[in-house]
Short mmCIF file of C-alpha atoms and ligand atoms in Angstrom, two decimals:
data_model
loop_
_atom_site.label_atom_id
_atom_site.label_comp_id
_atom_site.label_asym_id
_atom_site.label_seq_id
_atom_site.Cartn_x
_atom_site.Cartn_y
_atom_site.Cartn_z
CA MET A 210 -23.16 -49.32 -39.54
CA GLN A 211 -25.09 -51.36 -42.04
CA PHE A 212 -28.33 -53.09 -42.96
CA GLN A 213 -29.16 -55.96 -45.27
CA VAL A 214 -31.27 -56.17 -48.37
CA GLU A 215 -32.61 -59.36 -49.95
CA THR A 216 -32.69 -59.27 -53.72
CA LYS A 217 -35.01 -61.56 -55.64
CA LYS A 218 -33.85 -61.26 -59.24
CA LYS A 219 -30.62 -61.43 -61.26
CA MET A 220 -30.84 -57.68 -61.89
CA GLU A 221 -32.93 -55.44 -59.71
CA ILE A 222 -33.17 -51.83 -58.54
CA LEU A 223 -34.41 -51.41 -54.94
CA ASP A 224 -35.45 -48.11 -53.37
CA ILE A 225 -33.61 -47.88 -50.01
CA THR A 226 -34.43 -44.22 -49.29
CA GLU A 227 -36.81 -44.94 -46.39
CA GLN A 228 -34.32 -47.22 -44.57
CA LEU A 229 -31.69 -44.50 -44.89
CA LYS A 230 -34.01 -41.70 -43.72
CA ARG A 231 -34.55 -43.56 -40.43
CA ILE A 232 -30.91 -43.28 -39.42
CA LEU A 233 -30.68 -39.49 -39.73
CA PRO A 234 -30.38 -37.41 -36.54
CA GLU A 235 -33.31 -35.02 -35.96
CA GLN A 236 -30.96 -32.08 -35.41
CA GLY A 237 -27.92 -30.78 -37.22
CA GLU A 238 -26.61 -31.17 -40.71
CA GLY A 239 -23.99 -33.13 -42.56
CA ALA A 240 -23.71 -35.79 -45.22
CA LEU A 241 -24.80 -39.40 -45.41
CA LEU A 242 -22.27 -41.71 -47.05
CA VAL A 243 -23.83 -44.87 -48.48
CA HIS A 244 -21.42 -47.60 -49.55
CA ILE A 245 -22.03 -51.02 -51.10
CA PRO A 246 -19.28 -53.51 -50.09
CA HIS A 247 -19.81 -55.83 -53.09
CA THR A 248 -18.24 -56.10 -56.55
CA THR A 249 -21.44 -56.96 -58.44
CA ALA A 250 -23.84 -54.49 -56.82
CA ALA A 251 -23.95 -50.69 -56.67
CA VAL A 252 -25.85 -47.64 -55.45
CA THR A 253 -27.25 -44.71 -57.39
CA ILE A 254 -29.62 -41.76 -57.13
CA ASN A 255 -32.32 -41.40 -59.74
CA GLU A 256 -36.03 -40.82 -60.30
CA GLY A 257 -38.33 -42.70 -57.95
CA ALA A 258 -41.74 -41.48 -59.13
CA ASP A 259 -41.94 -43.72 -62.20
CA PRO A 260 -40.76 -47.33 -61.62
CA ASP A 261 -40.13 -47.62 -65.36
CA VAL A 262 -37.01 -45.46 -64.91
CA GLY A 263 -35.40 -48.23 -62.82
CA GLU A 264 -36.61 -50.90 -65.24
CA ASP A 265 -35.13 -48.95 -68.17
CA LEU A 266 -31.82 -48.66 -66.30
CA VAL A 267 -31.71 -52.44 -65.80
CA ARG A 268 -32.63 -53.19 -69.42
CA HIS A 269 -30.08 -50.83 -70.92
CA LEU A 270 -27.28 -51.90 -68.57
CA GLU A 271 -28.04 -55.49 -69.54
CA ARG A 272 -27.71 -54.63 -73.23
CA LEU A 273 -24.62 -52.48 -72.67
CA ALA A 274 -22.77 -55.28 -70.87
CA GLN A 275 -23.27 -57.93 -73.56
CA GLY A 276 -20.10 -59.45 -74.97
CA LYS A 277 -17.25 -61.80 -74.13
CA TYR A 278 -15.53 -61.75 -70.74
CA LEU A 279 -12.30 -63.39 -69.55
CA HIS A 280 -13.51 -63.62 -65.93
CA ARG A 281 -14.18 -67.32 -65.32
CA GLU A 282 -16.81 -66.93 -62.64
CA GLY A 283 -19.26 -66.11 -65.42
CA ASN A 284 -20.53 -62.86 -63.94
CA GLY A 285 -18.33 -60.47 -65.92
CA PRO A 286 -21.32 -58.33 -67.00
CA ALA A 287 -22.29 -57.78 -63.34
CA HIS A 288 -18.77 -56.56 -62.48
CA LEU A 289 -18.87 -54.09 -65.40
CA GLN A 290 -22.34 -52.84 -64.42
CA ALA A 291 -21.27 -52.37 -60.79
CA SER A 292 -18.28 -50.26 -61.88
CA LEU A 293 -20.38 -48.17 -64.26
CA ILE A 294 -22.87 -47.25 -61.54
CA GLY A 295 -20.37 -47.06 -58.67
CA PRO A 296 -20.10 -48.29 -55.08
CA SER A 297 -21.11 -45.18 -53.13
CA VAL A 298 -23.14 -41.97 -52.95
CA LEU A 299 -22.86 -38.99 -50.62
CA VAL A 300 -26.09 -37.11 -49.81
CA PRO A 301 -26.40 -33.93 -47.73
CA PHE A 302 -28.93 -33.89 -44.87
CA LYS A 303 -30.32 -31.23 -42.57
CA GLY A 304 -32.81 -31.31 -39.71
CA GLY A 305 -33.56 -35.01 -40.10
CA LYS A 306 -34.17 -34.79 -43.86
CA LEU A 307 -32.13 -35.87 -46.85
CA GLU A 308 -31.59 -32.98 -49.22
CA LEU A 309 -32.70 -34.88 -52.29
CA GLY A 310 -34.42 -33.27 -55.27
CA THR A 311 -38.19 -33.64 -55.65
CA TRP A 312 -37.94 -36.78 -57.79
CA GLN A 313 -34.72 -38.23 -56.43
CA ARG A 314 -34.55 -41.52 -54.50
CA ILE A 315 -31.59 -43.69 -53.49
CA PHE A 316 -31.45 -47.09 -55.17
CA PHE A 317 -29.55 -50.28 -54.37
CA CYS A 318 -28.61 -51.92 -57.69
CA GLU A 319 -28.32 -55.72 -57.86
CA PHE A 320 -26.48 -57.12 -60.88
CA ASP A 321 -25.83 -60.74 -59.82
CA GLY A 322 -28.70 -61.80 -57.62
CA PRO A 323 -30.67 -63.08 -55.99
CA ARG A 324 -28.52 -62.62 -52.89
CA THR A 325 -28.40 -61.19 -49.40
CA ARG A 326 -26.50 -57.90 -49.66
CA ARG A 327 -25.13 -55.32 -47.24
CA VAL A 328 -25.61 -51.56 -47.37
CA GLN A 329 -23.05 -49.69 -45.25
CA PHE A 330 -23.52 -46.10 -44.17
CA ARG A 331 -21.82 -43.33 -42.15
CA LEU A 332 -23.16 -40.03 -40.95
CA LEU A 333 -20.57 -37.35 -41.59
CA ALA A 334 -21.37 -34.44 -39.29
CA GLY A 335 -21.27 -30.86 -40.50
CA LEU A 336 -19.16 -28.13 -38.93
CA GLU A 337 -22.12 -26.98 -36.82
CA ASN A 338 -22.02 -30.27 -34.94
CA ASP A 339 -18.32 -30.24 -34.14
CA GLU A 340 -17.46 -29.83 -30.48
CA GLN A 341 -14.41 -27.60 -30.32
ZN1 LIG B 567 -17.04 -62.49 -60.50
#
């Protein structure tokens, strides 16, 4: 299962928590696996209350990735940034709600946009939901 996101900048952090909440079952518990099938984008969990947190992340990752790259496509920094942040997160859910901390949100991270990107997800059911 998947949905698309449209990014508008070279580097951008997009809050995808609401899209992900919609796919949760109302009953039961388990874990939501979110996976980004791209080599220059990523997913992370961080503070969503202050948008400056995401902006700071972008700015510092930009600075961190400066330097020379062998990769001829020219987007070496974006590959490094994607690996630093990582391609997936696993979040527990229960009773239709993600068990995120008060300030936590799930963010799609674009490092080589603007592009149309895919966000893949799987609901991994808990033991309580297993039919035995
Ligand atoms: Zn590349």
